[in-house]
Amino acid sequence: MDALLSIPLTLLDQLQKPTLAFLIGGMLLAACGSKLTVPDPVYKFVVMLLLLKVGLGAGISVREANLTELAVPALLAAVVGIAIVLLGKATLARRKGVSEADGMATAGLFGAVSASTLAAGMAILDDEGIAYEGFIGALYPFMDVAALVTAIVVAKVGMARNAAARLQAGGTVALGGGGQAPVERGLIGGILKDTAQSPAISALLVGLAIGLFAEPDSVYGSFYEPLFRGLLSILMLVMGIEAWSRLSELRKVAGAYVSYALLAPLVHGLMGLGAGLVAHHLTGFSQGGMILLAVMAASSSDISGPPTMRGALPEANPSAYIGASTGLGTPVAILAIPLWVALAELAVG
Amino acid sequence: MDALLSIPLTLLDQLQKPTLAFLIGGMLLAACGSKLTVPDPVYKFVVMLLLLKVGLGAGISVREANLTELAVPALLAAVVGIAIVLLGKATLARRKGVSEADGMATAGLFGAVSASTLAAGMAILDDEGIAYEGFIGALYPFMDVAALVTAIVVAKVGMARNAAARLQAGGTVALGGGGQAPVERGLIGGILKDTAQSPAISALLVGLAIGLFAEPDSVYGSFYEPLFRGLLSILMLVMGIEAWSRLSELRKVAGAYVSYALLAPLVHGLMGLGAGLVAHHLTGFSQGGMILLAVMAASSSDISGPPTMRGALPEANPSAYIGASTGLGTPVAILAIPLWVALAELAVG
Amino acid sequence: MDALLSIPLTLLDQLQKPTLAFLIGGMLLAACGSKLTVPDPVYKFVVMLLLLKVGLGAGISVREANLTELAVPALLAAVVGIAIVLLGKATLARRKGVSEADGMATAGLFGAVSASTLAAGMAILDDEGIAYEGFIGALYPFMDVAALVTAIVVAKVGMARNAAARLQAGGTVALGGGGQAPVERGLIGGILKDTAQSPAISALLVGLAIGLFAEPDSVYGSFYEPLFRGLLSILMLVMGIEAWSRLSELRKVAGAYVSYALLAPLVHGLMGLGAGLVAHHLTGFSQGGMILLAVMAASSSDISGPPTMRGALPEANPSAYIGASTGLGTPVAILAIPLWVALAELAVG
């Protein structure tokens, strides 16, 4: 098929998928003045189930992997996830008019991984007969959780600093600069603790722990996994309703999100490919594995990310982070897969 | 089997089906003074999921049909649905002691369609080797949604008029009759808008839109469809508890509901058969299609109807509308299927 | 495998199963100060679904059994369930520091039946070629419901008497002893009525009635049964959070629970075997049936019991009853199965 034609078709295909379709459905409801709401206790429970599932799935896939083989690529995957978020802080979040919470939530989703984009990458490698390690699926949680937690902590530290700065500016006595470093350290420690204890992240972590150390595979397969996409459709409907009411906030900064969403997947994919090359030289990580690490890094989370951000960073505007990631970032990441195949062939083939 | 014996057996069979069994279970709970309740936020969510499912299913079946072939029979199906409701307004809702809300909710359910009665009709045609169009399943939402929305709007207009009349009668200055028509038009417009924005109908409509324009088939098949019957059983339990406490309201008017429930399916089936005959002459609609249009018209909704009425017309008494439709109307509609087969053979065979 | 080695392995296996893993997960959450909570309306709904499922399943299995064959063993199973609870009252609940509610909740769980332990027993009999009656699965609800209801009523009567005693001791005028017996009878009647009307037990009873008299098999198979283990995992998480905060209450009486949990399954299994022997002489109940009645009596409920106790006896401490039953009683009951095989062979082989 003509490459130029495939871009709008990929976009249309993405728009028709349940995730975006329910988000747009929610926006339509809000636009038409519908009185439909998901009661708050139910909504909290839906988010909890989604994050338990993400944690359980990650824990099970890590438990089933060979930990010694996994160690180096997993560490590199986590480093790439963190680096993507920090890059987002230095670029997107610096843009005028982009709020700390919105910028970091978006960077967090671009650092996290889309399981369906990864599956598309695996299908392409299978078709072309390029081999990759069996434990690749277990790398995904390392990049995913590292990026999401980094983004949340960075956003909260930034918001706390801004609040402190406003307080100081308004106060009559300025504190000396000498006490800043320990205060900062205490601040980050407190935010890490708060983040780990927040309902969203602690659901993710308890799921991870149960998946790693127990054998919840039967209940995962009979309950959490089958309900997941349906509960996500509910979450998307709720987020669409909210996104509509906050869409106007974005009018002045839409350009910043569009340029980030179109460029970031390509830069992130190169970072992933570079990390894969390091692993290749250190441990003989395969060419297929390098490609899939690039695919993971280029992808943005449409599954684990939105409920996590909604739970842990309620200040962030879903129009910004889901619009940028699922609406633009994911199609770019899917279209870029052949690029990583070609570059990996050049690098080590 | 002896036809006389088959009537009580069909009734008993209907009583043992989950829909009625849970309704009776709820009535028993209320009768025994049980303190079991479904918390309100959960209940609202259950209704929302049920109506999203009904909308999604209808949208998917229409999307998959050939729209040019579908147009004429679909329009006729909608007309039959509306006509059944208006006939109910002129008959049942006029009976002394039958409230506007109860009468119209009952007529709405008799206008809406029972998927299981339709499936029984298809099975009989398959057994007898009578062919019908593949798009028949996509006709069902047109009759169903048209009847339910008409019933809700008519009931709300009637209740608003009654309230206005009581207000006028009690006031000291009577308004001139000249201003009535524009007031009425504004009233109906307002009620249509309110109905479309109500949680129940907007869940139905957003599901319909997503089913029509996106591709939610995977989440529909993995979540909404499998959960449907279970969530319906919960709804029935709740409605049974409520029905028990309102049963006494019906003592004086039970005769009106019984005679309506026994006669209406036969009259409605003839209307459906007539519409099918029109479609037969206009577009060559098949004999089997005529029979199934009669079956749809004769049937009363036991699936889409109760949650819609409960959400959009909370004033109506479920003892009246579910008792009449599922308790009496459905068995009559099932027993009448062979009648439509014979009449269609007479008309066009 | 070495028998000594199999004990810690069975314990570890039990700890990794979803039921205990989620309980421990909830305890970890509470220990780490997590703010994760399951909203109360959702929690009540989860308990209601669990108990409806238990009731429906029991009703369906009894409906499908041959009632005349079933009568004698079913009566004996109920008697064993009640006897186990009364034995628990005379032993565990008398121990110093063990509260009425905690002791009776634990005895109730040890009287109730573990479906998975029963399944393990059936698998062993199948392997050894020992025949048993097909209706055995339908005996389980009789022992289960009898034990749970007895435990709840005994606990409530005890608590009411203690409250009355405290009131009397504090009051200025003592009532004469002559009026006590009718007061007691009224008290037990009131508690039986309250128990039957409580949300937990009435969900169980309405499920039982629908399972017995209607045909909810389709909705049971498509909804209640598949969701059960997942909803139970949520319940366990909630109970774990609660158990952690109440663990300290148990420090002084842990010895009482440990000795009960290790000995009771053996004593209860002998009671079950004895009842089976009576049925063998009365109605020719098979040797395999005797063994399975012993397995049922020895087992403690990890499925139907916890939600019932949580709903009907909220005063009881889940650390006590789940820790004792699922943590210790179940492994002992599983390890004891070969003992019942050998004893039954001695008695009637």
mmCIF file with all atom_site columns, N, CA and C in Angstrom, chain B residues 12 71 82 91 117 123 173 187:
data_model
loop_
_atom_site.group_PDB
_atom_site.id
_atom_site.type_symbol
_atom_site.label_atom_id
_atom_site.label_alt_id
_atom_site.label_comp_id
_atom_site.label_asym_id
_atom_site.label_entity_id
_atom_site.label_seq_id
_atom_site.pdbx_PDB_ins_code
_atom_site.Cartn_x
_atom_site.Cartn_y
_atom_site.Cartn_z
_atom_site.occupancy
_atom_site.B_iso_or_equiv
_atom_site.pdbx_formal_charge
_atom_site.auth_seq_id
_atom_site.auth_comp_id
_atom_site.auth_asym_id
_atom_site.auth_atom_id
_atom_site.pdbx_PDB_model_num
ATOM 1  N N  . LEU B 1 12  ? -44.751 -21.631 33.008 1.00 0.00 ? 12  LEU B N  1
ATOM 2  C CA . LEU B 1 12  ? -43.857 -22.139 34.045 1.00 0.00 ? 12  LEU B CA 1
ATOM 3  C C  . LEU B 1 12  ? -42.412 -21.983 33.600 1.00 0.00 ? 12  LEU B C  1
ATOM 4  N N  . ALA B 1 71  ? -33.065 0.058   4.514  1.00 0.00 ? 71  ALA B N  1
ATOM 5  C CA . ALA B 1 71  ? -33.769 1.323   4.736  1.00 0.00 ? 71  ALA B CA 1
ATOM 6  C C  . ALA B 1 71  ? -35.292 1.179   4.880  1.00 0.00 ? 71  ALA B C  1
ATOM 7  N N  . ILE B 1 82  ? -43.552 2.864   17.015 1.00 0.00 ? 82  ILE B N  1
ATOM 8  C CA . ILE B 1 82  ? -44.216 4.090   17.478 1.00 0.00 ? 82  ILE B CA 1
ATOM 9  C C  . ILE B 1 82  ? -45.731 3.879   17.542 1.00 0.00 ? 82  ILE B C  1
ATOM 10 N N  . THR B 1 91  ? -55.394 3.131   24.570 1.00 0.00 ? 91  THR B N  1
ATOM 11 C CA . THR B 1 91  ? -56.170 2.049   25.196 1.00 0.00 ? 91  THR B CA 1
ATOM 12 C C  . THR B 1 91  ? -55.787 1.905   26.671 1.00 0.00 ? 91  THR B C  1
ATOM 13 N N  . THR B 1 117 ? -37.549 -13.924 22.022 1.00 0.00 ? 117 THR B N  1
ATOM 14 C CA . THR B 1 117 ? -38.721 -14.313 21.236 1.00 0.00 ? 117 THR B CA 1
ATOM 15 C C  . THR B 1 117 ? -38.380 -14.302 19.745 1.00 0.00 ? 117 THR B C  1
ATOM 16 N N  . ALA B 1 123 ? -35.748 -19.769 14.901 1.00 0.00 ? 123 ALA B N  1
ATOM 17 C CA . ALA B 1 123 ? -35.550 -21.218 15.012 1.00 0.00 ? 123 ALA B CA 1
ATOM 18 C C  . ALA B 1 123 ? -36.699 -21.959 14.345 1.00 0.00 ? 123 ALA B C  1
ATOM 19 N N  . VAL B 1 173 ? -55.534 33.316  38.055 1.00 0.00 ? 173 VAL B N  1
ATOM 20 C CA . VAL B 1 173 ? -55.728 33.856  36.710 1.00 0.00 ? 173 VAL B CA 1
ATOM 21 C C  . VAL B 1 173 ? -55.476 32.762  35.668 1.00 0.00 ? 173 VAL B C  1
ATOM 22 N N  . LEU B 1 187 ? -42.515 22.568  25.088 1.00 0.00 ? 187 LEU B N  1
ATOM 23 C CA . LEU B 1 187 ? -42.547 21.494  26.079 1.00 0.00 ? 187 LEU B CA 1
ATOM 24 C C  . LEU B 1 187 ? -41.984 20.199  25.505 1.00 0.00 ? 187 LEU B C  1
#
